[in-house]
Coordinates of C-alpha atoms in Angstrom, one line a residue:
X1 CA -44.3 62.6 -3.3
X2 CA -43.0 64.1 0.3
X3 CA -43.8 60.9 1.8
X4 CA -41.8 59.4 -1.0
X5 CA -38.3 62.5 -0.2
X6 CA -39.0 62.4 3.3
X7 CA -37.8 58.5 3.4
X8 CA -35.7 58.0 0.7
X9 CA -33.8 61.5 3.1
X10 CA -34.2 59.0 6.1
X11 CA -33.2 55.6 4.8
X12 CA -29.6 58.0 3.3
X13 CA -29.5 59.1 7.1
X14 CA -29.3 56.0 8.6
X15 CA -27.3 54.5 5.8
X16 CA -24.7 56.8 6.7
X17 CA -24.7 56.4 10.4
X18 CA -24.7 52.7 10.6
X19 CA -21.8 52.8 8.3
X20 CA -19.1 54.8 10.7
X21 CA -18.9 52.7 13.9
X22 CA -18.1 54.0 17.0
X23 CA -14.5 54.6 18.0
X24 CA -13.3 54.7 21.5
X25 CA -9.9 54.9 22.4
X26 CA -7.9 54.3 25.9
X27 CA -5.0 56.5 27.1
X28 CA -2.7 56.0 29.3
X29 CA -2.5 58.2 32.5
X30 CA -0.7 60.8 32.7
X31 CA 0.1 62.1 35.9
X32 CA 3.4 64.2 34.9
X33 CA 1.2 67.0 36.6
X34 CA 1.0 65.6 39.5
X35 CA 3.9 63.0 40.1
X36 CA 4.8 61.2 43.1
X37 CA 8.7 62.3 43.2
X38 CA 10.8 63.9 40.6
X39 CA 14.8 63.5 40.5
X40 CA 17.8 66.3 39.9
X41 CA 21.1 65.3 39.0
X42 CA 23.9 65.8 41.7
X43 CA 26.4 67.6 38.9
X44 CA 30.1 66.3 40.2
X45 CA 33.5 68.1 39.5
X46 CA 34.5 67.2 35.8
X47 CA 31.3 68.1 34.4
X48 CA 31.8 70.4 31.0
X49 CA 30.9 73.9 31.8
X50 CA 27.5 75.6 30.9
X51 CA 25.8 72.2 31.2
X52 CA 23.6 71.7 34.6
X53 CA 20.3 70.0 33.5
X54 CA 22.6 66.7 32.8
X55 CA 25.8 64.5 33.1
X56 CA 28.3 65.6 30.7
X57 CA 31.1 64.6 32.3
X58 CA 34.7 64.4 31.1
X59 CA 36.4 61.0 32.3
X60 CA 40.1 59.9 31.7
X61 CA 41.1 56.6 30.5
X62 CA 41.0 54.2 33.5
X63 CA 39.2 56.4 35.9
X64 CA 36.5 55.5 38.3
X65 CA 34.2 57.3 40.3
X66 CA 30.6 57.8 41.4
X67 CA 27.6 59.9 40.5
X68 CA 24.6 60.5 42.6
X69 CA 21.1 61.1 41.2
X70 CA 18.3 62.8 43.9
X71 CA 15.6 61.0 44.0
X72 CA 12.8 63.3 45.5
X73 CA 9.8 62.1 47.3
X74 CA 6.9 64.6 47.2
X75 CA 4.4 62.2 48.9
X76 CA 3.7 61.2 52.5
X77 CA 4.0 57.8 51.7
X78 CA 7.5 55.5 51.2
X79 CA 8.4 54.8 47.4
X80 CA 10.3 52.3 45.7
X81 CA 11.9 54.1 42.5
X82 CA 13.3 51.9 39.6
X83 CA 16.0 52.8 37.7
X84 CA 18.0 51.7 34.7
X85 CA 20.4 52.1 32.3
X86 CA 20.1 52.4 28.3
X87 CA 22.2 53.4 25.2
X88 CA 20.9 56.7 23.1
X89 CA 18.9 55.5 20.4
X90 CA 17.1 57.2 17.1
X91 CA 13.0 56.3 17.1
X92 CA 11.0 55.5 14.4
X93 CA 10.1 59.2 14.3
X94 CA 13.7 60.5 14.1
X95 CA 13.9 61.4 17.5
X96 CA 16.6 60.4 20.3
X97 CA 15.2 58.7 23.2
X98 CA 17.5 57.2 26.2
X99 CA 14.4 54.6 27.8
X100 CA 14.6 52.1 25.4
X101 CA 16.3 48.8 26.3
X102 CA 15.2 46.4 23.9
X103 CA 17.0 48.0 20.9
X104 CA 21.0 46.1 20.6
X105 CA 23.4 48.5 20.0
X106 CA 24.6 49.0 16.5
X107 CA 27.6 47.7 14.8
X108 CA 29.3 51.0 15.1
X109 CA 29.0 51.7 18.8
X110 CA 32.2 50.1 19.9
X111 CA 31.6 51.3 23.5
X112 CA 28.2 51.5 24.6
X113 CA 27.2 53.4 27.7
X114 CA 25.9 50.7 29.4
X115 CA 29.1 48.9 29.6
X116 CA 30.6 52.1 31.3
X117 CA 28.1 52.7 34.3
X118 CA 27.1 50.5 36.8
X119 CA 23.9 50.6 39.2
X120 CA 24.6 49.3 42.9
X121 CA 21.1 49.5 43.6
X122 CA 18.6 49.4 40.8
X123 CA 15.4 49.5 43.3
X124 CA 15.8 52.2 45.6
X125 CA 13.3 53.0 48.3
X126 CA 12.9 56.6 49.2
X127 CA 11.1 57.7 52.4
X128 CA 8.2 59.8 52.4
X129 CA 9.1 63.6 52.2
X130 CA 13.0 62.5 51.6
X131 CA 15.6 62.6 49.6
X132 CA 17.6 59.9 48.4
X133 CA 20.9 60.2 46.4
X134 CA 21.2 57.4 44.0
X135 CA 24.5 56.1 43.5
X136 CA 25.8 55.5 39.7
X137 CA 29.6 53.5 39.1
X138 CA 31.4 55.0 36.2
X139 CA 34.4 52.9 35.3
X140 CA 36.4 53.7 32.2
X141 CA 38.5 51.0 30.4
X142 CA 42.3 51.9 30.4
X143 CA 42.6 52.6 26.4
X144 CA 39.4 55.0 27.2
X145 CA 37.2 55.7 24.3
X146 CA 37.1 57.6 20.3
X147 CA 33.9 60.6 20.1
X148 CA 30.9 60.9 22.2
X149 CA 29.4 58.0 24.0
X150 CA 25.9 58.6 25.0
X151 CA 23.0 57.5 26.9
X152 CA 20.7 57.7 29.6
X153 CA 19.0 56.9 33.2
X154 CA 15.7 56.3 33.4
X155 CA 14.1 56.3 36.9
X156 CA 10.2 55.5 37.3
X157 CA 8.0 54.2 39.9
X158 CA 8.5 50.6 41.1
X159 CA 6.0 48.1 39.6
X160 CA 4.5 47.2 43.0
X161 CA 3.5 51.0 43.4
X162 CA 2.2 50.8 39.6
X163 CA 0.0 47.8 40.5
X164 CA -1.1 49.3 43.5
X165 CA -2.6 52.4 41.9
X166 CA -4.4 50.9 38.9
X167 CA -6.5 48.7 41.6
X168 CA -8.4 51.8 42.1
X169 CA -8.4 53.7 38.4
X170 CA -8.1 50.6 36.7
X171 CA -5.4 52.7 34.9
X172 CA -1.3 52.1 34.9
X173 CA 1.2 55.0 36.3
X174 CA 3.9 55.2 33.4
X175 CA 5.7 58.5 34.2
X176 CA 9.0 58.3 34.4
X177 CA 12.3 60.6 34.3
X178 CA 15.2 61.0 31.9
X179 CA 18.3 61.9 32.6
X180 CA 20.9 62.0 29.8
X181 CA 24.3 60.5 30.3
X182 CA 27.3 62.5 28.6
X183 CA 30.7 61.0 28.3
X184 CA 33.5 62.3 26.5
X185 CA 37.7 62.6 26.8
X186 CA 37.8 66.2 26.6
X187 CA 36.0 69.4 25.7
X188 CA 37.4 69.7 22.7
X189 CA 35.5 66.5 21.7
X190 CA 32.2 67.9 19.4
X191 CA 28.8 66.9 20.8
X192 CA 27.6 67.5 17.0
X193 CA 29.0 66.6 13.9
X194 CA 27.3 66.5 10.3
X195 CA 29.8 63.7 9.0
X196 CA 27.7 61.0 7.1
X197 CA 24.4 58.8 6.8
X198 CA 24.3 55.6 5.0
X199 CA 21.2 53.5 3.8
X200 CA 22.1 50.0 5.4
X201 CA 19.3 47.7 3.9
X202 CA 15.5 47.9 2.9
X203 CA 13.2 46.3 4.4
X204 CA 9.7 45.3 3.4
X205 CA 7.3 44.6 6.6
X206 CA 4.1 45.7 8.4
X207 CA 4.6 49.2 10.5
X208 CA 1.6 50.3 12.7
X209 CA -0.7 47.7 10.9
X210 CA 0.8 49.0 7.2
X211 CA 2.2 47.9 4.6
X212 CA 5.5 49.6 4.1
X213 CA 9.5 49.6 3.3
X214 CA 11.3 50.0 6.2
X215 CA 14.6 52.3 5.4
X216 CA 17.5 51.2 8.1
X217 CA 19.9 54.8 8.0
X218 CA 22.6 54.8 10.4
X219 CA 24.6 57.1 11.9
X220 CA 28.2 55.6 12.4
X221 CA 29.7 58.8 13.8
X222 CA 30.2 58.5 17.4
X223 CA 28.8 62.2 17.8
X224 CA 25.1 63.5 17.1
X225 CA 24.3 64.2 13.9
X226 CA 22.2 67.7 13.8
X227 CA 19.4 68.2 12.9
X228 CA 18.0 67.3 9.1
X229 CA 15.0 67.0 6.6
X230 CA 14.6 63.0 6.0
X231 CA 12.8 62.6 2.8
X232 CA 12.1 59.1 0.9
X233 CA 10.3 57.6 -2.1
X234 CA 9.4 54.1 -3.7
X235 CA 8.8 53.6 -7.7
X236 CA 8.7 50.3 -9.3
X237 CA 11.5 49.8 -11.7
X238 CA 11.1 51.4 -14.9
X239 CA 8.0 53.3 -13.8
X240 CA 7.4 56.7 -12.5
X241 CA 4.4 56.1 -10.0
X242 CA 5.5 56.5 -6.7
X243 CA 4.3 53.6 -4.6
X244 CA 4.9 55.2 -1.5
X245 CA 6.3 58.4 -0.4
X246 CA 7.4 60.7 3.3
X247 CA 9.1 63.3 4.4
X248 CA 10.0 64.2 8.0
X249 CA 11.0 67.4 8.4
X250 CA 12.9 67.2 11.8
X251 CA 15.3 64.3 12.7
X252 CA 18.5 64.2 15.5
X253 CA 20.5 60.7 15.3
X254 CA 22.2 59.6 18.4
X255 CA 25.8 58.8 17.7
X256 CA 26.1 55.1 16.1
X257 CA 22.6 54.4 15.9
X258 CA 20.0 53.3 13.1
X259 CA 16.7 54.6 12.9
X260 CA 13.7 52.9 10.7
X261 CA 12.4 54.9 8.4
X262 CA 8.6 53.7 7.5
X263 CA 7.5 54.7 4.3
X264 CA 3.7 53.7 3.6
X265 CA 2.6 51.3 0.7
X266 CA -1.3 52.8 1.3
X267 CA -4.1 50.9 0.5
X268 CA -3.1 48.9 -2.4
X269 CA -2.1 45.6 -2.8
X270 CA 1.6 45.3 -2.9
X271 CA 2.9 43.8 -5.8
X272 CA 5.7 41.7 -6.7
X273 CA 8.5 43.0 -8.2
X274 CA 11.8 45.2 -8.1
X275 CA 11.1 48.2 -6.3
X276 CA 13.8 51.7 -6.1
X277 CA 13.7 53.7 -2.7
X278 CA 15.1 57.1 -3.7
X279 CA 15.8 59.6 -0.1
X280 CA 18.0 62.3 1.2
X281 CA 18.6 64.0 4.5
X282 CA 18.9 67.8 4.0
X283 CA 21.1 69.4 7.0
X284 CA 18.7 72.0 8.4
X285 CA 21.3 74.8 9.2
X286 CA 22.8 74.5 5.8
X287 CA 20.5 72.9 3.1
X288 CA 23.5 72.9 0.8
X289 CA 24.4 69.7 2.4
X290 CA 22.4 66.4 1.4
X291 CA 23.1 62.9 2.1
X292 CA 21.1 60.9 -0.8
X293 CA 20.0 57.3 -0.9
X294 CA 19.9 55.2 -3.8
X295 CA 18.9 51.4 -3.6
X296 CA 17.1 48.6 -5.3
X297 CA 15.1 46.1 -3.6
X298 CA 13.1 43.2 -4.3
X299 CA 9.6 42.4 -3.0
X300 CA 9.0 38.3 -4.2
X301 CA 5.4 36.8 -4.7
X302 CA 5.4 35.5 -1.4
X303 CA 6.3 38.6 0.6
X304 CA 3.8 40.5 -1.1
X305 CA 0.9 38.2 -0.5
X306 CA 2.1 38.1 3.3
X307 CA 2.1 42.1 3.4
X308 CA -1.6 41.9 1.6
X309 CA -2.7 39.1 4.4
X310 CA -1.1 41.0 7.6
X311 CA -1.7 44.4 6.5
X312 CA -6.0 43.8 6.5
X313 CA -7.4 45.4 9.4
X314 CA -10.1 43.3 10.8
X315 CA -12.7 46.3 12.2
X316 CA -14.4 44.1 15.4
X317 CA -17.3 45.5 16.3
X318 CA -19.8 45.1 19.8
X319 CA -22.4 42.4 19.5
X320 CA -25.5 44.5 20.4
X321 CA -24.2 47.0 17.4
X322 CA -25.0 43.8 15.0
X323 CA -28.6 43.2 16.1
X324 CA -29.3 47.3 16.4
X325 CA -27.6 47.1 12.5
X326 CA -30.3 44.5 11.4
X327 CA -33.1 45.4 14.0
X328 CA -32.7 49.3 11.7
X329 CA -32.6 47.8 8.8
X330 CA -35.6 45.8 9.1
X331 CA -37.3 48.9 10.4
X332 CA -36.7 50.5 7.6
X333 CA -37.7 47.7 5.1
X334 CA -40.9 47.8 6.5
X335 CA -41.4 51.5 6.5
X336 CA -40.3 51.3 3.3
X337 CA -42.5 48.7 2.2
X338 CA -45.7 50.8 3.9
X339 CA -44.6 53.8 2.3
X340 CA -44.5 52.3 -1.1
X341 CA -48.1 50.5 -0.4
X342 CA -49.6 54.0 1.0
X343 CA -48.5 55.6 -2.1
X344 CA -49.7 53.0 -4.4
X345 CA -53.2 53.0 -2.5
X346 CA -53.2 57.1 -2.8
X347 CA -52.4 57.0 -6.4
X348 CA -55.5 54.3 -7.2
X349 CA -57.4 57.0 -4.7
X350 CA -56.6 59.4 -7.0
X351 CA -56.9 57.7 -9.8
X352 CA -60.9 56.3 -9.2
X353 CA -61.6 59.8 -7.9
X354 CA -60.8 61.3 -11.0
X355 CA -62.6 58.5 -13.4
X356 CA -65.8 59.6 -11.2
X357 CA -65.5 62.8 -12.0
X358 CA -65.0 62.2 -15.6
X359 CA -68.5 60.1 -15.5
X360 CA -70.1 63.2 -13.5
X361 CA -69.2 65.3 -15.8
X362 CA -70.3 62.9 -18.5
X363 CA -73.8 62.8 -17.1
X364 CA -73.7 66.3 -16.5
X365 CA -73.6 67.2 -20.2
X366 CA -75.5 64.6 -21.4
X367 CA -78.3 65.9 -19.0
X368 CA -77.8 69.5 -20.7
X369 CA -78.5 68.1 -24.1
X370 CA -81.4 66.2 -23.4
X371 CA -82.9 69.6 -21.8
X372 CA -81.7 71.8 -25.5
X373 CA -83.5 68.9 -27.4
X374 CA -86.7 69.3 -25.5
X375 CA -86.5 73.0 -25.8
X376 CA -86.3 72.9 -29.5
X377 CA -89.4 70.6 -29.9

């Protein structure tokens, strides 16, 4: 019977093992302690007071003038820096970010910041142990501007110098510097403002291989809106299970921008139907103040079959892993199949062993009455 615990233990063992594969994951490099150059803003005359770290410069209508950006080489080699332009925008995670130049501007930014500033030179080479002042063209339109118009310049190492290093690491530089880009027509005009956030649509789709609802909330203010507590929730009409559900409990909007907010079907099959998302952003500063969502949406028998379909995560595993699966498994067929044929072969051991000493004890007696029998006689 240990034979029989000891491998039945064994077999649960390897059972478990074989069933969580091995997970390996790449990251990229990080070299943001030890980059190549690093950059400082050249603050000019009409920036707002008690801000140095970035541009937050007050402009006229009409005006036009430059801005220089150091870029500083810490490196004995030449580098080529790359540098570009982009529009404050709101991340999937409610943060604002001022490097991405994919997302179009929303509906409600009637003056982007991209339309404002120029780059002369968006590849700029910088001599080893120099500094280079990059030059930036602001140019406002003569009927100027409404709010806050904000973004961003984003300078990183030329591609050429990227390729270069990841002959030898195998591995791609992707540091980069942000430098925020503040415009307004006076000082009087609020960097902040808690005015109003609007659901614009609902969207059913696959986020980070899930399926979920994606809720578009904008921001049409042309000012940040502080800082709030974005909760959200999905029931199917006239139920009360909720399908999905998230909070986040810190989000910034950048002024006229959208920002998708992913709530998670999980791992049940989506089904058609009419669907409610339910939300509200709490201000954080005065929870008194909610913005709620209310909307109904419709997911048809075709979405939700896609979602299904797209969502399944297809787990690919190494092709030595397959024959070590089966070459353990068979292993452990056999030893099971010798264990159970040792313990069947014990057991009969056992078994004609004690049938012998049934007969020998048998004789034995049958012995002691012959001997009382001649005794008596």
């Amino acid at each position: 019977m240990k034979t029989m615990r000891w491998l039945i233990v064994t077999v649960f063992i390897c059972v478990m093992a074989l069933s969580i594969p091995s997970a390996v994951q790449a990251e990229e490099a990080d070299d943001n302690m030890n980059t190549k150059f690093t950059v400082k803003p050249n603050i000019p005359e009409n920036q707002a007071k008690n801000t140095q770290s970035y541009y937050d410069l007050i402009v006229k209508p009409g005006q036009k003038q430059e801005v220089e950006l150091s870029l500083i080489n810490k490196t004995n080699e030449e580098l080529t820096i790359d540098l570009n332009l982009a529009n404050a925008t709101t991340n999937d995670n409610g943060l604002i970010v001022y490097n991405d130049f994919e997302k179009k501007p929303d509906a409600s930014l009637k003056v982007p910041l991209t339309t404002l500033i120029k780059l002369p030179e968006e590849h700029v080479k910088v001599p080893a142990k120099k500094t280079v002042a990059a030059k930036m063209t602001v140019e406002i339109p003569e009927n100027g501007f409404q709010g806050l118009v904000l973004g961003g310049v984003y300078a990183s190492l030329a591609e050429d110098e990227k390729e270069e290093k990841g002959k030898s690491t195998g591995l791609t530089s992707r540091y980069g510097f942000n430098v925020a880009i503040a415009l307004r027509t006076s000082e009087d005009t609020p960097m902040y403002l808690a005015e109003t956030l609007q659901l614009v649509k609902l969207v059913p789709t696959i986020a980070l291989g899930n399926k979920s609802v994606q809720a578009v909330i904008q921001n049409p203010t042309s000012a940040i809106f502080p800082e709030v507590r974005l909760e959200g929730k999905v029931t199917k009409k006239g139920e009360t299970k909720e399908y999905a559900k998230r909070i986040l409990p810190s989000v910034r909007f950048a002024p006229n921008s959208t920002m998708n907010f992913h709530l998670d079907f999980g791992k049940e099959d989506v089904r058609p139907g009419t669907y409610i998302f339910e939300g509200k952003a709490v201000l954080k500063e005065d929870e008194q103040q909610v913005w709620p969502f209310k909307q109904e949406f419709t997911i048809s028998s075709q979405e939700a079959k896609k979602l299904n379909k797209e969502a399944v995560v297809k787990l690919v595993l190494p092709t030595w892993w397959n024959q070590a699966f089966y070459g353990l498994l068979a292993a452990t067929i056999v030893s099971l199949i010798l264990a159970i044929w040792r313990f069947t072969q014990q057991k009969a051991i056992l078994k004609q062993q004690a049938y012998l000493q049934q007969e020998k004890q048998a004789a034995l007696k049958n012995r002691q009455g012959v001997r009382d029998d001649d005794s008596e006689k």
